[in-house]
Short mmCIF file of C-alpha atoms and ligand atoms in Angstrom, two decimals:
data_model
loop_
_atom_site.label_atom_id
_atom_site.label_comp_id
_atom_site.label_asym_id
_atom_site.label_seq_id
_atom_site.Cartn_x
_atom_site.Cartn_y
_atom_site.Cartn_z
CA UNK A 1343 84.30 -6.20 6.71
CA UNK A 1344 85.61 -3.50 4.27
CA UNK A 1345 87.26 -0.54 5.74
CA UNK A 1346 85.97 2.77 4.97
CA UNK A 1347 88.66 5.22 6.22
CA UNK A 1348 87.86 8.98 7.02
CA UNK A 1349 90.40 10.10 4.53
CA UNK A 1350 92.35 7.65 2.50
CA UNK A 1351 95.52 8.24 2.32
CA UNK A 1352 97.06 5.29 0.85
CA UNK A 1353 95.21 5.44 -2.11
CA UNK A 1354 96.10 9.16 -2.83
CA UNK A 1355 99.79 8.09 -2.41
CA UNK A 1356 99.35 5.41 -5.28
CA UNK A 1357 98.33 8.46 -7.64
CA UNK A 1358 101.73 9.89 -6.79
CA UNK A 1359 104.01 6.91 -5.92
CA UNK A 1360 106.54 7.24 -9.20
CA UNK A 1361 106.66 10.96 -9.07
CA UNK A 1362 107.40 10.77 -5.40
CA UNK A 1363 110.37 8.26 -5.97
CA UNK A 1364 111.79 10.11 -8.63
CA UNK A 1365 111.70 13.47 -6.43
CA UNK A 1366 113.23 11.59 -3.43
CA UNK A 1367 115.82 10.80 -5.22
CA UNK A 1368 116.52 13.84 -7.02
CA UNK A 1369 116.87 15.65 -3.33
CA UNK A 1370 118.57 12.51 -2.09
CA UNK A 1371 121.31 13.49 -5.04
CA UNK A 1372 121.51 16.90 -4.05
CA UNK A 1373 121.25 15.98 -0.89
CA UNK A 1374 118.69 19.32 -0.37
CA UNK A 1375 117.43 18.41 2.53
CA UNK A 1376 115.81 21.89 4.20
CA UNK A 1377 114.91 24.72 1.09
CA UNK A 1378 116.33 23.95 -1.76
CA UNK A 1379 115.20 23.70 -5.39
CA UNK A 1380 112.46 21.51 -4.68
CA UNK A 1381 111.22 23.99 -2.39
CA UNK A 1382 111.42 26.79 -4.07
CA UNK A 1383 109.64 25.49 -6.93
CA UNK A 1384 106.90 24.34 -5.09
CA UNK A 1385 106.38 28.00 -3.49
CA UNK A 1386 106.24 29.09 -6.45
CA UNK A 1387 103.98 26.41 -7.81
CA UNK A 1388 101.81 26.94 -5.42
CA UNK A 1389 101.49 30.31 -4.83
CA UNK A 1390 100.09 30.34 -8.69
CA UNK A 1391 97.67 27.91 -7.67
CA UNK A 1392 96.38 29.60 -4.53
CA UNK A 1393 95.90 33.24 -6.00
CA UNK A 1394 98.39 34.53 -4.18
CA UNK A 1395 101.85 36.79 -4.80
CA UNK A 1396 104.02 34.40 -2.35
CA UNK A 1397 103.83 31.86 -0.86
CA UNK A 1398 106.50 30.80 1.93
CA UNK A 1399 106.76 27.35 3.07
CA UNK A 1400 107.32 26.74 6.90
CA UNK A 1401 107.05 23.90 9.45
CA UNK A 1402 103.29 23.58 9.73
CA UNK A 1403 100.25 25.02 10.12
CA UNK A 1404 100.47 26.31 13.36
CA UNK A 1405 103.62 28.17 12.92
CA UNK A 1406 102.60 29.33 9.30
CA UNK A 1407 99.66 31.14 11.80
CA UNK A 1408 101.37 32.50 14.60
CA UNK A 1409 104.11 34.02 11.80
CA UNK A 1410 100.94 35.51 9.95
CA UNK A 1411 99.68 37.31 13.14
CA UNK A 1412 103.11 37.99 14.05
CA UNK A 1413 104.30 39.86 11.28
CA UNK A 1414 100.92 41.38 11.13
CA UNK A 1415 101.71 43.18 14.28
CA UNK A 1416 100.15 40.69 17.11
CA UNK A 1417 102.19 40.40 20.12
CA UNK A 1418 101.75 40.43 23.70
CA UNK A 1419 99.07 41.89 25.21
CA UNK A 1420 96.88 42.05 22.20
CA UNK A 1421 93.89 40.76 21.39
CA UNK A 1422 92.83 38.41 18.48
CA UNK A 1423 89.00 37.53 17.51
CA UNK A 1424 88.76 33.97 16.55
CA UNK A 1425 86.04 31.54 15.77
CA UNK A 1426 84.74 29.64 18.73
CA UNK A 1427 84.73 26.55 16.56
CA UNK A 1428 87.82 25.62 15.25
CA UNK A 1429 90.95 23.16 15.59
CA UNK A 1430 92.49 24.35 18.32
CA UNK A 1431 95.50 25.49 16.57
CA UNK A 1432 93.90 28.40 15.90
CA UNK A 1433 93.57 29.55 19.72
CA UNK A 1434 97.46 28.22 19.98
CA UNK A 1435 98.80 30.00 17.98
CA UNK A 1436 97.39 33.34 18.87
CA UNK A 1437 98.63 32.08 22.42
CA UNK A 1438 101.94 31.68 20.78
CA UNK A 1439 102.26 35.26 19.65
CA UNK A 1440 101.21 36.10 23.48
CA UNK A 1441 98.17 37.59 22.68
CA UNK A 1442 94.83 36.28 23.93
CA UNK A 1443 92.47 34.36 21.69
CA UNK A 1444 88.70 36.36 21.97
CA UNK A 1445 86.37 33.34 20.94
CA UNK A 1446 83.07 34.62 19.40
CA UNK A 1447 80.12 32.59 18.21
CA UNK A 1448 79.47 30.84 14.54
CA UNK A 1449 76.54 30.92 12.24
CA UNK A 1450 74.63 28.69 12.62
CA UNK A 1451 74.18 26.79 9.26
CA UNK A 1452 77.47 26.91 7.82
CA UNK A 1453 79.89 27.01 11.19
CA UNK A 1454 81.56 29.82 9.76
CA UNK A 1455 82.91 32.30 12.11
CA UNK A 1456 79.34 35.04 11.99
CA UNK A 1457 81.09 38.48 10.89
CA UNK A 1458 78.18 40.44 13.41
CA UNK A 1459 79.85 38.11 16.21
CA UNK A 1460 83.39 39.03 15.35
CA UNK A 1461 83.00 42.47 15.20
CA UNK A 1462 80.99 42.71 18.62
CA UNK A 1463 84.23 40.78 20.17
CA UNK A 1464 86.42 43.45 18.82
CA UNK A 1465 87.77 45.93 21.88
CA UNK A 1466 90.44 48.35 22.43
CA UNK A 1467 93.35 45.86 22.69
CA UNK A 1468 92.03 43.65 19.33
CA UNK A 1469 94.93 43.41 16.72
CA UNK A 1470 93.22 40.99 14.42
CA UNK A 1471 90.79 38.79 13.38
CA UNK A 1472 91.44 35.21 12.28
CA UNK A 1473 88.06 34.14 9.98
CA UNK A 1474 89.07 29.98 10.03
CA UNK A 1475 87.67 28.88 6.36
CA UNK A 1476 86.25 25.63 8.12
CA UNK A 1477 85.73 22.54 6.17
CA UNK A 1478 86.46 23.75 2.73
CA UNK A 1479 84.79 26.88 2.52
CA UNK A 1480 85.44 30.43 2.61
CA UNK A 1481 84.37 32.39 5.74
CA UNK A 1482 83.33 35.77 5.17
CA UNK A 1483 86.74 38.07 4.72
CA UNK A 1484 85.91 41.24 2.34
CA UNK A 1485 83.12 42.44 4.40
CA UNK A 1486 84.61 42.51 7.89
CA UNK A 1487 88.12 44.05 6.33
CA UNK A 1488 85.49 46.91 5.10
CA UNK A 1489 83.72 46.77 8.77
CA UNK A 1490 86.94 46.55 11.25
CA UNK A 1491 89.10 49.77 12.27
CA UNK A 1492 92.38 49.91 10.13
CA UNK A 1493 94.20 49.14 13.40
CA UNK A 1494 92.47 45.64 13.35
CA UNK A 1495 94.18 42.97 10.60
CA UNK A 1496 92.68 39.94 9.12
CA UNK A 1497 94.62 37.18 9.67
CA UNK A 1498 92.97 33.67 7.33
CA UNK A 1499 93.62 30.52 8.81
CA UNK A 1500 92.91 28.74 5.08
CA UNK A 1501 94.24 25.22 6.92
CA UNK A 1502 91.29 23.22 5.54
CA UNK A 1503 90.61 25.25 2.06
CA UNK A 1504 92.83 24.54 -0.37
CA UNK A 1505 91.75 25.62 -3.75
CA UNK A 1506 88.54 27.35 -2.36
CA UNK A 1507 87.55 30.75 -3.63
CA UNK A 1508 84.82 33.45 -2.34
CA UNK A 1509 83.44 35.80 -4.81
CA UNK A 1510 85.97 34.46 -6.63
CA UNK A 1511 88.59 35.68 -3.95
CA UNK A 1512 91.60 33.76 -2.31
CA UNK A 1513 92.70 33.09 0.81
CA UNK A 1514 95.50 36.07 1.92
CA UNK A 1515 94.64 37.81 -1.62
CA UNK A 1516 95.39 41.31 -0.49
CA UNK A 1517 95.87 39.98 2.71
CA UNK A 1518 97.98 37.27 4.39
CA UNK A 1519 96.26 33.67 5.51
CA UNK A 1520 98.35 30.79 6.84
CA UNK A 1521 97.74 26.54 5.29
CA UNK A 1522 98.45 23.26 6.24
CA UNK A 1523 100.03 20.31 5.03
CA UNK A 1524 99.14 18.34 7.32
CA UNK A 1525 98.94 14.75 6.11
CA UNK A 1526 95.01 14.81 6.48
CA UNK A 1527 94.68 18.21 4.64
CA UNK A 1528 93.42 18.53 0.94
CA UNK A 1529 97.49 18.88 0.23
CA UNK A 1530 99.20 16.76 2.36
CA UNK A 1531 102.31 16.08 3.13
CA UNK A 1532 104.10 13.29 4.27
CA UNK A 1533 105.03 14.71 7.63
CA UNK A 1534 104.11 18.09 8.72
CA UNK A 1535 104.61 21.15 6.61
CA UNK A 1536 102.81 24.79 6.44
CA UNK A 1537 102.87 27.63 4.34
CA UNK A 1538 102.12 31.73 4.85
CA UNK A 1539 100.33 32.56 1.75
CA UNK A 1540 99.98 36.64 0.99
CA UNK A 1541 100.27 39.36 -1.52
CA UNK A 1542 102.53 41.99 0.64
CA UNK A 1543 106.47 41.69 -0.37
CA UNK A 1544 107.53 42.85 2.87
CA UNK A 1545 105.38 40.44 4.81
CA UNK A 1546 106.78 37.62 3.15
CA UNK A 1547 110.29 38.24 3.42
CA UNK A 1548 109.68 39.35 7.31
CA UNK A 1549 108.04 35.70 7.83
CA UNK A 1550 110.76 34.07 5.77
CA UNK A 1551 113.51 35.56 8.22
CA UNK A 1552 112.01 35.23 11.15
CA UNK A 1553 110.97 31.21 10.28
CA UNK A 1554 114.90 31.12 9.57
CA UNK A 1555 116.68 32.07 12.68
CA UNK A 1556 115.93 35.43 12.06
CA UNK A 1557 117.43 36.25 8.90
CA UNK A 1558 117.74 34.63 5.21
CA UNK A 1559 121.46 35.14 4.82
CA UNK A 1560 123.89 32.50 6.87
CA UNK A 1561 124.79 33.86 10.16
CA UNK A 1562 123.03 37.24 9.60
CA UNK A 1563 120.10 37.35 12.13
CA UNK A 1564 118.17 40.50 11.77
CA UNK A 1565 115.79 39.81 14.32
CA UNK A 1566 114.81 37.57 16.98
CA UNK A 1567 113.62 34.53 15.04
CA UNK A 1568 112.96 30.77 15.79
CA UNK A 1569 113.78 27.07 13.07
CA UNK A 1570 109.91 26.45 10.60
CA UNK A 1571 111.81 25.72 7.14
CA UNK A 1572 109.84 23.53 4.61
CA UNK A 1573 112.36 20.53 4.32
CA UNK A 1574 112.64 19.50 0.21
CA UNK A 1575 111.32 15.73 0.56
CA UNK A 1576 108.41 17.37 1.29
CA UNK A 1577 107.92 19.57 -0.94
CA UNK A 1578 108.86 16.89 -3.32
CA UNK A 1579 105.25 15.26 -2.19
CA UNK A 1580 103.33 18.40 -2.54
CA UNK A 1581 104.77 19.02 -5.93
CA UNK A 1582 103.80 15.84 -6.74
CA UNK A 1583 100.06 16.70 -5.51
CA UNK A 1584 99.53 19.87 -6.60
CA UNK A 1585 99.77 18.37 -10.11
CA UNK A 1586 96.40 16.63 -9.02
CA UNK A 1587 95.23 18.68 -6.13
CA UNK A 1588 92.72 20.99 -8.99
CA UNK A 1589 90.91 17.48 -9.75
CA UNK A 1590 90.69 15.87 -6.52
CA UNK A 1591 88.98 18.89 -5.14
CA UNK A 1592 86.24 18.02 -8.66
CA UNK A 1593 85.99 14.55 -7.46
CA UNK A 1594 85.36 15.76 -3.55
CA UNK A 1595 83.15 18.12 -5.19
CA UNK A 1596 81.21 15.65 -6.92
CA UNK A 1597 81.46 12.65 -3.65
CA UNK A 1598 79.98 15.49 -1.81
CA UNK A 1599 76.92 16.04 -4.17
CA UNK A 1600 76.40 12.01 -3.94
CA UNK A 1601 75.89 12.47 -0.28
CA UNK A 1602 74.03 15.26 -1.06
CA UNK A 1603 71.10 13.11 -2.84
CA UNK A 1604 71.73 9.37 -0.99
CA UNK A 1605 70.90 11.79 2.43
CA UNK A 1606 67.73 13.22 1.27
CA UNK A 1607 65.48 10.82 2.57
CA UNK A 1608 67.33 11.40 6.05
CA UNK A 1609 66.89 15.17 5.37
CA UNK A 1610 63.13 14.65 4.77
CA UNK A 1611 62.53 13.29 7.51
CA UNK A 1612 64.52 15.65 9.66
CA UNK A 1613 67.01 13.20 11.17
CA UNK A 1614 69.83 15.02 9.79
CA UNK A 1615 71.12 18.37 8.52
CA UNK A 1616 73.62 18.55 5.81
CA UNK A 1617 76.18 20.74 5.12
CA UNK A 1618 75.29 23.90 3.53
CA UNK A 1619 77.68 25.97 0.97
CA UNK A 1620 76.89 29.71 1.20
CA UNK A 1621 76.85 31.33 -1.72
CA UNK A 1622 79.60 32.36 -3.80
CA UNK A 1623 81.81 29.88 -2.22
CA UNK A 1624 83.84 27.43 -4.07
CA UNK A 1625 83.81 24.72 -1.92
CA UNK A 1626 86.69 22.28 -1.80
CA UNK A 1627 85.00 19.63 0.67
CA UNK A 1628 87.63 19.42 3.00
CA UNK A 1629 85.39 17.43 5.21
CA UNK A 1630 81.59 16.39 4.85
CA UNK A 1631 79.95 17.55 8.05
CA UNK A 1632 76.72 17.13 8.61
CA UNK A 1633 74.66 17.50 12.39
CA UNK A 1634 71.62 14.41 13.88
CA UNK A 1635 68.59 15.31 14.92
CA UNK A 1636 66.81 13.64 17.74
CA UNK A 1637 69.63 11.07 18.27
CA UNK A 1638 72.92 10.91 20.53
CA UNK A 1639 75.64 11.88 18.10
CA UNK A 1640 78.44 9.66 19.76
CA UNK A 1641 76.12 7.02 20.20
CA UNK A 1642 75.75 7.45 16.30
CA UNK A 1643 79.69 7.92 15.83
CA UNK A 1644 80.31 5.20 17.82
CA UNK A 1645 77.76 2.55 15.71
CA UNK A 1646 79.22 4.33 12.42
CA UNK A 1647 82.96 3.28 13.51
CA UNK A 1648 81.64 -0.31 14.63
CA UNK A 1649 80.67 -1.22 11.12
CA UNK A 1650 84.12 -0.20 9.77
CA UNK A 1651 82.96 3.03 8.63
CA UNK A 1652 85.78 6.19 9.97
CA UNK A 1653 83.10 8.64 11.01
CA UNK A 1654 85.01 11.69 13.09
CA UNK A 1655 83.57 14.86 14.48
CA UNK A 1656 85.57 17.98 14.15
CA UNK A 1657 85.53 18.98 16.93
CA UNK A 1658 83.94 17.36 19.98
CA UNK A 1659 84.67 20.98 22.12
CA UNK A 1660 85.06 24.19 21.36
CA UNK A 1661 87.63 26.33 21.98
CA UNK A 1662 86.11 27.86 24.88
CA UNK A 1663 85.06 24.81 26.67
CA UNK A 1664 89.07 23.02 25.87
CA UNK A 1665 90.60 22.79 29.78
CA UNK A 1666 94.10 24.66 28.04
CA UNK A 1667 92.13 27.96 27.35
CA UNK A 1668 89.79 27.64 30.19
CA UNK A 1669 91.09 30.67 32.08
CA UNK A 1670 89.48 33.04 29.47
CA UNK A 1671 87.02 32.43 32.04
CA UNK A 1672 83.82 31.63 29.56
CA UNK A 1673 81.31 29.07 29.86
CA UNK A 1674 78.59 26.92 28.67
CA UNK A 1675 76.06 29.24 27.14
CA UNK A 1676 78.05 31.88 26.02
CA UNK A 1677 78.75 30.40 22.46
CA UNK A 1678 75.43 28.53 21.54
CA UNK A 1679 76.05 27.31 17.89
CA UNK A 1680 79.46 26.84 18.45
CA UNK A 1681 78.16 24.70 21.06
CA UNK A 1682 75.69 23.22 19.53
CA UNK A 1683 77.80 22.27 16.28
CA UNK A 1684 80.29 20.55 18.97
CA UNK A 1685 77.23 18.10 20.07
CA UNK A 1686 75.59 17.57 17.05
CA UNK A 1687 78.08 17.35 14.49
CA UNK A 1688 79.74 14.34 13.01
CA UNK A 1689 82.01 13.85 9.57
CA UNK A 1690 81.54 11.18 7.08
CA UNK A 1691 84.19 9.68 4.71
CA UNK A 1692 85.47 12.14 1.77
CA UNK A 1693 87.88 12.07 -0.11
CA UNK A 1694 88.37 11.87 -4.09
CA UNK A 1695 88.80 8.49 -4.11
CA UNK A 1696 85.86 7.71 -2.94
CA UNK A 1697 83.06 5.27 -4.59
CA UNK A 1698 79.54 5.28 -4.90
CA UNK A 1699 79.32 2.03 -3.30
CA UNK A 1700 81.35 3.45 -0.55
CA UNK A 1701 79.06 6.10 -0.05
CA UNK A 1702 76.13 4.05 -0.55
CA UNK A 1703 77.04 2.34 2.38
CA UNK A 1704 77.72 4.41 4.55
CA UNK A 1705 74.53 6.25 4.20
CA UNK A 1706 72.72 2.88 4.58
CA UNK A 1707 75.06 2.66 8.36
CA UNK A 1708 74.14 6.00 8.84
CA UNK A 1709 70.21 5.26 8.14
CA UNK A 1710 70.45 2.25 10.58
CA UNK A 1711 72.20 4.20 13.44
CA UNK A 1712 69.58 6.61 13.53
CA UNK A 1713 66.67 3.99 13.60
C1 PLP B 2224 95.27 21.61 10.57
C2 PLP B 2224 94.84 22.93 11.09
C3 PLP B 2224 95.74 23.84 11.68
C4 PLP B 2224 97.13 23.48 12.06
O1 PLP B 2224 97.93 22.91 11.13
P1 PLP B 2224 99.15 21.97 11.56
O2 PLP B 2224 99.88 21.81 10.28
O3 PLP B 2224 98.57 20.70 12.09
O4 PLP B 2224 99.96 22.68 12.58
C5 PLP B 2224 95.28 25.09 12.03
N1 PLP B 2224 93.99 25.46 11.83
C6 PLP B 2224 93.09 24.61 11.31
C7 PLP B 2224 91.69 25.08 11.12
C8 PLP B 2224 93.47 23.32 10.92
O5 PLP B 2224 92.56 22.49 10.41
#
């Protein structure tokens, strides 16, 4: 039985196998292990792709975040508004900081954080709001900037959206939003790796310092700081991807409009829901999610996985129903979509590689689980 893998990361390593060896060894010369030309290029590099003045590249994802909210004055004590639904690296790092993570609900169609929500959760002790761009798309940033008190920052967490736009906006355009590389991500490394992505100077630089011992000259340390440095093998790899990262999110694009069409029957007949893009996104299909109807979803996951097909669901609870942020004291009932997404949901193979016979069958699996 053919494997079809969630995300396939061997074959987007053969797209990149002799550029990779050719970095490796350049740094491997140089012996430019942490920063480094390589890494400095690809900050660069990529801060042209995403839209963005600077980009500074950090550990991973989760520090990338809590140095976002950190240098956007979050600290202990404070509060920070974040999406119910989400990895749970979002609530972490907000934890990290030492303020509390507010959950508030999502909408329901597209998961994305629901702006009315956010701004309801917002109190006296609120510092920011983190908008999570879930599953490739944009969640609504321009209008709750315009609706929130200037005290109150927006903080992106653009982990799962590289290359998306919103009205033609960018994640941390005027603003500051924190990626992943994370292997899985749209740009992976091969190991972990994160950047802070924003258009403020003075941001940057404070996030650079404080991700490097707190300072950026040797044995200077301005302020209390902590070790997230981008090391330069991998920046080598995301060099290496970026070059391709544009057309794989076309050819996710394009897998995801196949699933579109081979799911219509199963639409029709209102076994499934698919994945909506709201408009004025540009999507870049970080994952495929789509929610059953009428059917036990991890029965369903579970029948998808037995026939070699690497179904997921992201993710099974939400942040307010995780035991590690249980003393925020909510419960069941108090996030309904959020809640709902978590039961219903489940993620199909994507990513650019891809075939239609791939998809073909897993569609047909799907079709049969839900007989
Ligand atoms: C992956 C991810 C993170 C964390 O990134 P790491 O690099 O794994 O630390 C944060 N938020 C979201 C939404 C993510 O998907």
């Amino acid at each position: 039985m053919n494997h079809i893998p969630l995300v396939d990361l061997k074959a987007a390593h053969a797209e990149v196998a002799p550029q990779v060896q050719a970095g490796f060894e350049r740094v491997l010369a140089r012996t430019a292990f942490i920063g480094g030309d390589e890494v400095r290029d690809f900050e660069r590099e990529y801060a042209e792709f995403a839209g963005v003045a600077h980009c500074v590249g950090v550990a991973n994802g989760t520090d990338a975040l809590e140095l976002a909210l950190r240098v956007s004055g979050v600290g202990a004590g404070d509060e920070v508004v974040i999406p119910a639904n989400t990895f749970i690296a979002t609530a972490g790092a907000v934890a990290r900081t030492g303020a509390r993570p507010v959950p508030a609900d999502c909408l329901p169609d597209s998961y994305l954080l629901d702006p009315r929500a956010a701004l309801a959760a917002v109190g006296p002790a609120t510092r920011a709001v983190v908008p999570v761009h879930l599953y490739g798309q944009c969640a609504e940033v321009a209008a709750l900037i315009a609706a929130l008190p200037e005290r109150v920052k927006v903080v992106e967490d653009a982990a799962q959206c590289q290359g998306a736009t919103r009205e033609g906006r960018s994640p941390g355009s005027g603003g500051i939003a924190a990626t992943s590389f994370y292997p899985g991500k749209n740009l992976g490394a091969y190991g972990d790796a994160g950047a802070v992505l924003t258009d403020d100077e003075d941001a940057a630089a404070r996030v650079r310092a404080i991700a490097n011992h707190g300072g950026v000259a040797k044995y200077r340390h301005d302020v209390a700081g902590f070790n997230s440095r981008l090391d330069g093998l991998q920046a080598v790899v995301l060099r290496a991807k970026l070059a391709r990262l544009a057309e794989g999110n076309r050819a996710r694009r394009a897998a995801a409009a196949r699933y579109d069409a081979l799911l219509a029957g199963l639409v029709a007949a209102g076994r499934v829901v698919p994945p909506v893009t709201v408009a004025g996104n540009e999507h870049v299909w970080h994952l495929y999610v789509l929610r059953v109807v009428g059917a036990d979803r991890d029965d369903v996951v579970g029948k998808l996985n037995a026939e070699g097909i690497g179904a997921g669901v992201h993710y099974p609870a939400p942040v307010h129903l995780t035991p590690a942020f249980a003393h925020l004291g909510h419960r069941r009932g108090d996030f309904p979509h959020a809640e709902e997404a978590a039961d219903r949901i489940l993620s199909l193979p994507l990513y650019p590689q891809i075939t239609a016979d791939q998809q073909q069958r897993v569609v047909d699996t799907l079709a049969a689980a839900l007989r």
